[in-house]
Amino acid sequence: MENITLQPTIMNPLSGADFPQGTEVFVPTGVCAKQIRFKVENDRLTYVQFTGGCDGNLKAISALVKNMEVKEIISKLRGITCGKKNTSCGDQLCAALAEHM
């Protein structure tokens, strides 16, 4: 049997995609989404895009939280779980925003 060595994959932002200047990238853990790209201005989330995960649900979350105050997003979404996981994409968005603050 051969020894197989797995190398970590470095995630690069999507090439050719247009994102607002000053967006931040967060790599979530424990969820299906592979990346959260977001921008905060004046304590409000002005842009959010998830890569991977449940497309329709994450588009809905993105639409609902756009222009919302960061503290309000965290108070509403922190601690939400997904299935048997102890986190969710919404909870990971809160982790990204808390790290930003």
Tab-separated table of C-alpha atoms in Angstrom, residues 5-83:
chain	number	residue	atom	x	y	z
A	5	THR	CA	0.276	12.641	1.743
A	6	LEU	CA	-2.505	15.197	1.569
A	7	GLN	CA	-1.490	18.800	1.131
A	8	PRO	CA	-3.658	21.622	2.470
A	9	THR	CA	-5.490	23.610	-0.153
A	10	ILE	CA	-4.964	27.341	-0.065
A	11	MET	CA	-8.181	29.143	-0.876
A	12	ASN	CA	-7.779	32.057	-3.235
A	13	PRO	CA	-10.500	34.634	-3.814
A	14	LEU	CA	-12.507	33.969	-6.931
A	15	SER	CA	-10.572	35.352	-9.843
A	16	GLY	CA	-12.410	37.730	-12.128
A	17	ALA	CA	-15.229	38.315	-9.636
A	18	ASP	CA	-16.164	41.852	-8.705
A	19	PHE	CA	-16.297	42.528	-4.992
A	20	PRO	CA	-16.624	45.883	-3.244
A	21	GLN	CA	-13.290	47.346	-2.278
A	22	GLY	CA	-12.370	46.595	1.326
A	23	THR	CA	-14.204	43.289	1.642
A	24	GLU	CA	-12.879	40.832	4.194
A	25	VAL	CA	-12.654	37.065	3.809
A	26	PHE	CA	-13.491	34.591	6.570
A	27	VAL	CA	-13.042	30.821	6.291
A	28	PRO	CA	-15.806	29.176	8.335
A	29	THR	CA	-15.382	25.872	10.157
A	30	GLY	CA	-17.862	23.071	10.715
A	31	VAL	CA	-20.249	24.100	7.936
A	32	CYS	CA	-20.732	23.447	4.225
A	33	ALA	CA	-19.873	27.005	3.182
A	34	LYS	CA	-16.190	27.354	2.355
A	35	GLN	CA	-15.841	31.128	2.505
A	36	ILE	CA	-17.686	34.214	3.691
A	37	ARG	CA	-16.787	37.508	2.040
A	38	PHE	CA	-18.195	40.585	3.771
A	39	LYS	CA	-17.845	44.316	4.259
A	40	VAL	CA	-18.790	46.423	7.273
A	41	GLU	CA	-19.229	50.188	7.078
A	42	ASN	CA	-20.344	52.386	9.980
A	43	ASP	CA	-21.146	49.273	12.069
A	44	ARG	CA	-23.491	47.932	9.362
A	45	LEU	CA	-23.021	44.906	7.145
A	46	THR	CA	-23.076	46.396	3.657
A	47	TYR	CA	-22.024	43.304	1.705
A	48	VAL	CA	-22.012	39.561	2.344
A	49	GLN	CA	-21.481	36.605	0.045
A	50	PHE	CA	-21.138	32.944	0.961
A	51	THR	CA	-19.199	30.501	-1.214
A	52	GLY	CA	-20.537	26.968	-1.046
A	53	GLY	CA	-23.265	25.815	1.279
A	54	CYS	CA	-27.025	25.835	0.727
A	55	ASP	CA	-27.344	28.360	-2.073
A	56	GLY	CA	-30.946	29.472	-1.563
A	57	ASN	CA	-30.755	29.676	2.220
A	58	LEU	CA	-27.507	31.633	2.145
A	59	LYS	CA	-28.838	34.050	-0.470
A	60	ALA	CA	-31.848	34.590	1.797
A	61	ILE	CA	-29.678	35.189	4.878
A	62	SER	CA	-27.514	37.590	2.872
A	63	ALA	CA	-30.551	39.550	1.700
A	64	LEU	CA	-32.053	39.720	5.206
A	65	VAL	CA	-28.913	40.928	6.984
A	66	LYS	CA	-27.749	43.432	4.368
A	67	ASN	CA	-27.503	46.933	5.880
A	68	MET	CA	-28.325	45.571	9.345
A	69	GLU	CA	-26.260	46.640	12.355
A	70	VAL	CA	-23.549	44.110	13.168
A	71	LYS	CA	-24.625	43.838	16.823
A	72	GLU	CA	-28.198	43.026	15.760
A	73	ILE	CA	-27.019	40.316	13.354
A	74	ILE	CA	-24.914	38.740	16.082
A	75	SER	CA	-27.780	38.867	18.595
A	76	LYS	CA	-30.149	37.141	16.148
A	77	LEU	CA	-27.920	34.532	14.519
A	78	ARG	CA	-25.257	33.588	17.102
A	79	GLY	CA	-25.728	30.075	18.428
A	80	ILE	CA	-27.981	28.795	15.637
A	81	THR	CA	-27.052	25.233	14.711
A	82	CYS	CA	-27.500	23.228	11.512
A	83	GLY	CA	-28.659	19.646	11.870
